[in-house]
Amino acid sequence: MKIGIHSFAALFPDATTGAIPSATDRMASLLDEIELAEEVGLDFFGIGEHHRAEFLDSAPAMILAAAAARTSRIRLTSAVTVLSADDPVRVFQNFATLDLLSRGRAEIVAGRGSSVEAFPLFGHAMTDYDELFAEKLELLLLLRGTTYPTWKGRFRPALSGQGVFPRPHQERMPIWAGVGGTPQSFARAGALGLPLMIAIIGGSFERFAPLVELYRKAGEQAGHDPSRLQVAVHAMGFVADTDAEARDRFYPGWAQMIGKYAKERGWPPPDRAQFDAMTGPDGAFIVGSPGTVIAKLRHADDVLGGLSRVAFQMTSAALETNAMARSIELLGKVVAPAMQSVHVPT
């Protein structure tokens, strides 16, 4: 099992003081986090995509390109690319360029996007939510294997053999399907034979077991080698020296972030009891001491039938600079080595 980090480059106020760091300083600290993640041996680092005031990741390939210049081994991925609202040609060109800059370390996690502000920003209708993604994913996959594509769709001008450059360093740049909890998304990823990245931001790992089974069955029915149907998880995660410290460091930022979206969407505000339940044995938050985190990872691996990678979503603790650095260190030096033999993807 490979271990890494996903970040949303958040710019939230400090949960205690209310102070907001400058965007410049936050970006600098994010690049420091990526550099440290490589230094301690983590396998990958992903940057999300949002188009809101409290995030700095509207152009994730740019951030990853800066990280490529400061690293040499760690894989660099989107988390996720909101493909429905973008042009697949530009997405491919951006990540092919990143792949060249990083000498073959770029990956794309393509998703429909749970934050929908990109749709009106780029002139797309929410009524076309799924159709946009299906069509654009088809084109993105075509571009990966075809330099001079011929293609026609509904939402983008046709291609009639125009060259799409540059070509990436990797012969087959990895493209993952980023999914939430929609059965259709799991089945589509399996039918296409794409590796699967599941965003699990609440509930339990058990809830997703039937969906993973649906993904694997769809892949097998489409004729894909079962060993190639990789499953990965993106989950809220944080590591500290003790369970109590990990929870106390992570909770304030998490409550602030989730509280903001709860208010916008008319949900009840989050509370500490809810958080503690999610970090408990039955919850999907991977928060605690190294021993607790390792146990939770092994449980998730068992429930979901083998995981190729797990991404720790640590954004909400980003302002705790020292705690963040310690968490990355523990993740790379203690947790990741313990998980290397749990599941080895082919």
Short mmCIF file of C-alpha atoms in Angstrom, two decimals:
data_model
loop_
_atom_site.label_atom_id
_atom_site.label_comp_id
_atom_site.label_asym_id
_atom_site.label_seq_id
_atom_site.Cartn_x
_atom_site.Cartn_y
_atom_site.Cartn_z
CA MET A 1 0.00 0.00 0.00
CA LYS A 2 1.36 3.40 -1.02
CA ILE A 3 0.79 6.36 1.31
CA GLY A 4 0.56 10.02 0.37
CA ILE A 5 -1.12 13.34 1.06
CA HIS A 6 -3.83 15.38 -0.66
CA SER A 7 -4.10 19.12 -0.05
CA PHE A 8 -6.69 21.73 -1.02
CA ALA A 9 -4.29 24.65 -0.40
CA ALA A 10 -6.78 26.13 2.05
CA LEU A 11 -6.57 29.70 3.29
CA PHE A 12 -8.80 29.48 6.37
CA PRO A 13 -8.44 31.72 9.42
CA ASP A 14 -6.60 30.30 12.40
CA ALA A 15 -9.29 28.55 14.46
CA THR A 16 -7.98 30.15 17.68
CA THR A 17 -6.80 33.63 16.71
CA GLY A 18 -8.83 34.28 13.56
CA ALA A 19 -5.69 35.43 11.73
CA ILE A 20 -5.45 34.58 8.05
CA PRO A 21 -2.00 33.94 6.57
CA SER A 22 -1.06 35.69 3.36
CA ALA A 23 -1.68 33.72 0.20
CA THR A 24 2.02 33.97 -0.60
CA ASP A 25 3.04 32.51 2.75
CA ARG A 26 0.47 29.72 2.53
CA MET A 27 1.70 28.72 -0.92
CA ALA A 28 5.27 28.70 0.34
CA SER A 29 4.34 26.47 3.27
CA LEU A 30 2.49 24.11 0.92
CA LEU A 31 5.62 23.65 -1.20
CA ASP A 32 7.57 23.02 2.01
CA GLU A 33 5.05 20.29 2.89
CA ILE A 34 5.53 18.61 -0.49
CA GLU A 35 9.30 18.76 -0.15
CA LEU A 36 9.11 17.29 3.35
CA ALA A 37 6.75 14.55 2.15
CA GLU A 38 9.39 13.43 -0.32
CA GLU A 39 12.16 13.71 2.25
CA VAL A 40 10.41 11.33 4.67
CA GLY A 41 9.60 8.80 1.95
CA LEU A 42 5.93 9.33 1.08
CA ASP A 43 4.85 8.09 -2.32
CA PHE A 44 2.69 10.88 -3.73
CA PHE A 45 1.29 14.35 -3.12
CA GLY A 46 -1.94 15.60 -4.67
CA ILE A 47 -3.42 19.08 -5.09
CA GLY A 48 -7.17 19.60 -5.39
CA GLU A 49 -9.05 22.09 -7.54
CA HIS A 50 -11.46 24.73 -6.26
CA HIS A 51 -12.57 28.15 -7.47
CA ARG A 52 -13.42 29.80 -4.16
CA ALA A 53 -11.85 32.56 -2.09
CA GLU A 54 -10.71 30.22 0.70
CA PHE A 55 -8.62 28.00 -1.58
CA LEU A 56 -5.50 28.66 -3.65
CA ASP A 57 -5.70 25.60 -5.90
CA SER A 58 -7.64 26.84 -8.94
CA ALA A 59 -4.57 25.94 -11.08
CA PRO A 60 -3.23 22.73 -9.49
CA ALA A 61 -0.84 21.91 -12.34
CA MET A 62 0.98 25.18 -11.64
CA ILE A 63 1.48 24.28 -7.98
CA LEU A 64 2.62 20.79 -8.91
CA ALA A 65 5.06 22.19 -11.47
CA ALA A 66 6.65 24.32 -8.75
CA ALA A 67 6.83 21.20 -6.58
CA ALA A 68 8.46 19.28 -9.43
CA ALA A 69 11.36 21.74 -9.40
CA ARG A 70 11.96 21.07 -5.70
CA THR A 71 11.60 17.28 -5.70
CA SER A 72 12.95 14.29 -7.61
CA ARG A 73 11.04 11.17 -6.58
CA ILE A 74 7.55 11.78 -5.17
CA ARG A 75 4.66 11.39 -7.61
CA LEU A 76 2.60 14.53 -8.26
CA THR A 77 -1.12 14.28 -8.89
CA SER A 78 -4.33 16.26 -9.10
CA ALA A 79 -6.90 15.57 -6.39
CA VAL A 80 -9.16 15.98 -8.32
CA THR A 81 -9.15 17.71 -11.70
CA VAL A 82 -12.71 19.00 -12.23
CA LEU A 83 -12.78 17.64 -15.74
CA SER A 84 -16.46 18.42 -16.38
CA ALA A 85 -15.74 22.16 -16.34
CA ASP A 86 -12.41 22.10 -18.20
CA ASP A 87 -11.14 21.42 -21.70
CA PRO A 88 -9.59 17.93 -21.87
CA VAL A 89 -7.03 19.14 -24.41
CA ARG A 90 -5.73 21.79 -22.01
CA VAL A 91 -5.84 19.38 -19.08
CA PHE A 92 -3.77 16.89 -21.03
CA GLN A 93 -1.30 19.54 -22.19
CA ASN A 94 -0.87 20.91 -18.66
CA PHE A 95 -0.20 17.52 -17.13
CA ALA A 96 1.96 16.36 -20.04
CA THR A 97 4.08 19.45 -19.41
CA LEU A 98 4.18 18.62 -15.69
CA ASP A 99 5.21 15.09 -16.62
CA LEU A 100 8.15 16.42 -18.63
CA LEU A 101 9.21 18.81 -15.86
CA SER A 102 9.05 16.02 -13.27
CA ARG A 103 10.62 13.37 -15.51
CA GLY A 104 7.59 11.11 -15.46
CA ARG A 105 5.96 11.69 -12.08
CA ALA A 106 2.63 13.27 -13.10
CA GLU A 107 -0.80 11.70 -12.62
CA ILE A 108 -4.37 12.90 -13.15
CA VAL A 109 -7.31 12.07 -10.89
CA ALA A 110 -10.31 13.13 -12.98
CA GLY A 111 -13.66 13.76 -11.31
CA ARG A 112 -16.96 15.54 -11.75
CA GLY A 113 -16.33 17.82 -8.78
CA SER A 114 -18.32 18.09 -5.56
CA SER A 115 -17.79 21.87 -5.40
CA VAL A 116 -19.79 23.14 -8.34
CA GLU A 117 -18.61 26.75 -8.58
CA ALA A 118 -16.51 25.89 -11.64
CA PHE A 119 -19.58 25.20 -13.76
CA PRO A 120 -21.03 28.74 -13.95
CA LEU A 121 -17.52 30.22 -13.92
CA PHE A 122 -16.69 28.47 -17.18
CA GLY A 123 -20.14 28.66 -18.72
CA HIS A 124 -21.45 25.13 -18.13
CA ALA A 125 -24.92 24.10 -17.03
CA MET A 126 -25.41 21.91 -13.97
CA THR A 127 -28.11 20.05 -15.87
CA ASP A 128 -25.26 18.61 -17.98
CA TYR A 129 -23.29 17.54 -14.89
CA ASP A 130 -22.79 13.88 -15.74
CA GLU A 131 -22.88 14.17 -19.52
CA LEU A 132 -20.06 16.71 -19.44
CA PHE A 133 -17.86 14.38 -17.45
CA ALA A 134 -18.57 11.27 -19.52
CA GLU A 135 -17.78 13.02 -22.79
CA LYS A 136 -14.68 14.79 -21.55
CA LEU A 137 -13.29 11.69 -19.89
CA GLU A 138 -13.69 9.85 -23.19
CA LEU A 139 -11.65 12.55 -24.93
CA LEU A 140 -8.98 12.71 -22.22
CA LEU A 141 -8.41 8.96 -22.49
CA LEU A 142 -8.22 9.23 -26.26
CA LEU A 143 -5.61 11.98 -26.01
CA ARG A 144 -3.43 9.84 -23.77
CA GLY A 145 -2.99 7.29 -26.54
CA THR A 146 -3.41 9.38 -29.69
CA THR A 147 -1.28 12.35 -30.80
CA TYR A 148 -3.50 13.26 -33.77
CA PRO A 149 -7.03 12.46 -32.59
CA THR A 150 -10.21 12.45 -34.62
CA TRP A 151 -13.14 13.05 -32.29
CA LYS A 152 -16.56 14.68 -32.16
CA GLY A 153 -18.73 15.49 -29.15
CA ARG A 154 -21.48 17.75 -27.89
CA PHE A 155 -19.63 20.12 -25.56
CA ARG A 156 -16.38 20.87 -27.38
CA PRO A 157 -15.41 21.62 -30.99
CA ALA A 158 -14.49 18.50 -32.94
CA LEU A 159 -10.94 17.37 -33.54
CA SER A 160 -9.96 16.26 -37.03
CA GLY A 161 -6.37 15.16 -36.64
CA GLN A 162 -4.85 18.26 -35.06
CA GLY A 163 -1.73 17.41 -33.07
CA VAL A 164 -1.95 17.65 -29.29
CA PHE A 165 1.43 18.54 -27.78
CA PRO A 166 3.58 18.14 -25.82
CA ARG A 167 3.51 14.41 -25.29
CA PRO A 168 4.28 13.26 -21.73
CA HIS A 169 7.49 11.63 -20.55
CA GLN A 170 5.60 8.50 -19.45
CA GLU A 171 4.42 6.22 -22.22
CA ARG A 172 1.04 5.96 -20.47
CA MET A 173 0.48 8.76 -17.97
CA PRO A 174 -1.76 7.45 -15.16
CA ILE A 175 -5.37 8.67 -15.17
CA TRP A 176 -7.49 7.75 -12.15
CA ALA A 177 -11.26 8.07 -11.83
CA GLY A 178 -12.13 10.17 -8.79
CA VAL A 179 -15.50 9.11 -7.34
CA GLY A 180 -17.76 9.89 -4.38
CA GLY A 181 -20.69 7.66 -3.54
CA THR A 182 -22.58 7.33 -6.83
CA PRO A 183 -22.92 3.74 -8.11
CA GLN A 184 -22.89 4.96 -11.71
CA SER A 185 -19.44 6.48 -11.22
CA PHE A 186 -18.03 3.24 -9.79
CA ALA A 187 -19.50 1.19 -12.63
CA ARG A 188 -18.19 3.60 -15.28
CA ALA A 189 -14.67 3.50 -13.86
CA GLY A 190 -14.72 -0.28 -13.86
CA ALA A 191 -16.07 -0.50 -17.41
CA LEU A 192 -13.25 1.78 -18.58
CA GLY A 193 -10.64 -0.17 -16.63
CA LEU A 194 -9.48 2.94 -14.78
CA PRO A 195 -7.89 2.85 -11.33
CA LEU A 196 -10.31 4.16 -8.72
CA MET A 197 -9.79 6.95 -6.17
CA ILE A 198 -12.67 7.03 -3.66
CA ALA A 199 -13.29 10.22 -1.68
CA ILE A 200 -14.49 9.04 1.72
CA ILE A 201 -15.19 12.13 3.82
CA GLY A 202 -17.60 10.57 6.29
CA GLY A 203 -19.45 7.44 7.30
CA SER A 204 -17.58 4.15 7.36
CA PHE A 205 -15.39 2.13 5.03
CA GLU A 206 -17.98 -0.66 5.14
CA ARG A 207 -20.48 1.57 3.35
CA PHE A 208 -18.25 1.62 0.27
CA ALA A 209 -17.57 -2.13 0.08
CA PRO A 210 -20.60 -2.87 -2.19
CA LEU A 211 -19.61 0.00 -4.48
CA VAL A 212 -16.06 -1.31 -4.79
CA GLU A 213 -17.49 -4.74 -5.60
CA LEU A 214 -19.65 -3.08 -8.29
CA TYR A 215 -16.53 -1.43 -9.73
CA ARG A 216 -14.60 -4.71 -9.85
CA LYS A 217 -17.50 -6.62 -11.42
CA ALA A 218 -17.98 -3.93 -14.07
CA GLY A 219 -14.29 -4.11 -14.87
CA GLU A 220 -14.26 -7.88 -15.16
CA GLN A 221 -17.40 -7.87 -17.31
CA ALA A 222 -15.70 -5.38 -19.65
CA GLY A 223 -12.76 -7.76 -19.99
CA HIS A 224 -10.21 -5.90 -17.88
CA ASP A 225 -7.60 -7.84 -15.94
CA PRO A 226 -8.80 -7.83 -12.30
CA SER A 227 -5.25 -7.25 -11.09
CA ARG A 228 -5.25 -3.91 -12.91
CA LEU A 229 -8.40 -2.60 -11.20
CA GLN A 230 -6.65 -0.68 -8.44
CA VAL A 231 -8.61 0.87 -5.59
CA ALA A 232 -7.40 3.87 -3.59
CA VAL A 233 -8.95 5.93 -0.81
CA HIS A 234 -8.85 9.66 -0.08
CA ALA A 235 -9.86 10.24 3.55
CA MET A 236 -9.55 12.79 6.32
CA GLY A 237 -6.33 11.89 8.10
CA PHE A 238 -3.76 13.21 10.54
CA VAL A 239 -1.03 11.67 12.70
CA ALA A 240 0.44 12.83 16.02
CA ASP A 241 2.32 11.19 18.85
CA THR A 242 -0.92 10.37 20.70
CA ASP A 243 -4.56 9.91 19.74
CA ALA A 244 -5.62 12.87 21.87
CA GLU A 245 -3.07 15.21 20.32
CA ALA A 246 -4.01 14.17 16.77
CA ARG A 247 -7.69 14.80 17.42
CA ASP A 248 -7.11 18.11 19.18
CA ARG A 249 -4.85 19.39 16.41
CA PHE A 250 -7.12 18.33 13.58
CA TYR A 251 -10.56 19.11 14.98
CA PRO A 252 -10.60 22.96 15.04
CA GLY A 253 -9.73 23.36 11.37
CA TRP A 254 -12.01 20.52 10.34
CA ALA A 255 -14.95 21.99 12.26
CA GLN A 256 -14.34 25.38 10.69
CA MET A 257 -14.13 24.00 7.15
CA ILE A 258 -17.11 21.66 7.44
CA GLY A 259 -19.09 24.27 9.37
CA LYS A 260 -18.76 26.73 6.51
CA TYR A 261 -20.16 24.28 3.98
CA ALA A 262 -22.85 23.06 6.37
CA LYS A 263 -24.13 26.62 6.70
CA GLU A 264 -24.12 27.13 2.93
CA ARG A 265 -26.02 23.90 2.28
CA GLY A 266 -28.44 24.02 5.19
CA TRP A 267 -26.89 21.12 7.10
CA PRO A 268 -26.59 21.00 10.89
CA PRO A 269 -23.23 22.33 12.15
CA PRO A 270 -20.56 19.75 13.01
CA ASP A 271 -19.67 19.09 16.63
CA ARG A 272 -16.93 17.35 18.62
CA ALA A 273 -19.04 14.27 19.35
CA GLN A 274 -19.55 13.73 15.62
CA PHE A 275 -15.84 14.17 14.99
CA ASP A 276 -14.83 11.78 17.78
CA ALA A 277 -17.19 9.16 16.39
CA MET A 278 -15.61 9.51 12.94
CA THR A 279 -12.12 9.06 14.40
CA GLY A 280 -13.24 6.02 16.40
CA PRO A 281 -12.87 2.38 15.30
CA ASP A 282 -16.01 2.46 13.14
CA GLY A 283 -15.46 5.85 11.49
CA ALA A 284 -13.63 6.68 8.27
CA PHE A 285 -11.34 9.41 9.64
CA ILE A 286 -7.76 8.13 9.86
CA VAL A 287 -6.73 10.34 12.77
CA GLY A 288 -4.58 9.29 15.72
CA SER A 289 -1.24 7.98 16.85
CA PRO A 290 0.83 5.90 14.40
CA GLY A 291 -0.48 2.69 15.95
CA THR A 292 -4.11 3.80 15.67
CA VAL A 293 -3.61 4.99 12.10
CA ILE A 294 -1.92 1.75 11.04
CA ALA A 295 -4.76 -0.28 12.53
CA LYS A 296 -7.35 1.87 10.74
CA LEU A 297 -5.50 1.48 7.42
CA ARG A 298 -5.36 -2.29 7.81
CA HIS A 299 -9.07 -2.33 8.56
CA ALA A 300 -9.85 -0.27 5.45
CA ASP A 301 -7.65 -2.53 3.33
CA ASP A 302 -9.47 -5.60 4.61
CA VAL A 303 -12.98 -4.16 4.22
CA LEU A 304 -12.40 -2.89 0.68
CA GLY A 305 -10.60 -5.98 -0.56
CA GLY A 306 -7.12 -4.54 -0.97
CA LEU A 307 -6.04 -0.92 -1.41
CA SER A 308 -3.19 0.18 -3.66
CA ARG A 309 -2.88 3.60 -2.00
CA VAL A 310 -4.37 5.86 0.67
CA ALA A 311 -4.29 9.66 0.51
CA PHE A 312 -4.46 11.60 3.78
CA GLN A 313 -6.53 14.78 3.42
CA MET A 314 -4.75 17.03 5.93
CA THR A 315 -5.79 20.49 4.70
CA SER A 316 -7.81 21.52 7.73
CA ALA A 317 -4.74 21.31 10.00
CA ALA A 318 -2.53 23.31 7.62
CA LEU A 319 -2.14 26.35 9.90
CA GLU A 320 -0.68 24.15 12.63
CA THR A 321 2.71 24.36 10.92
CA ASN A 322 4.76 22.41 13.46
CA ALA A 323 2.03 19.83 13.99
CA MET A 324 1.67 19.43 10.22
CA ALA A 325 5.40 18.83 9.82
CA ARG A 326 5.35 16.28 12.64
CA SER A 327 2.36 14.53 11.07
CA ILE A 328 4.09 14.27 7.71
CA GLU A 329 7.21 12.94 9.42
CA LEU A 330 5.29 10.25 11.33
CA LEU A 331 3.35 9.33 8.21
CA GLY A 332 6.50 8.84 6.18
CA LYS A 333 8.82 7.30 8.75
CA VAL A 334 6.45 5.15 10.81
CA VAL A 335 3.11 4.59 9.08
CA ALA A 336 4.21 4.13 5.46
CA PRO A 337 6.90 1.51 6.21
CA ALA A 338 4.38 -0.51 8.22
CA MET A 339 1.96 -0.54 5.28
CA GLN A 340 4.37 -1.45 2.48
CA SER A 341 3.66 -5.18 2.72
CA VAL A 342 -0.09 -4.94 3.36
CA HIS A 343 -1.10 -4.81 -0.29
CA VAL A 344 1.23 -4.68 -3.26
CA PRO A 345 -0.52 -3.51 -6.46
CA THR A 346 0.51 -5.21 -9.66
#
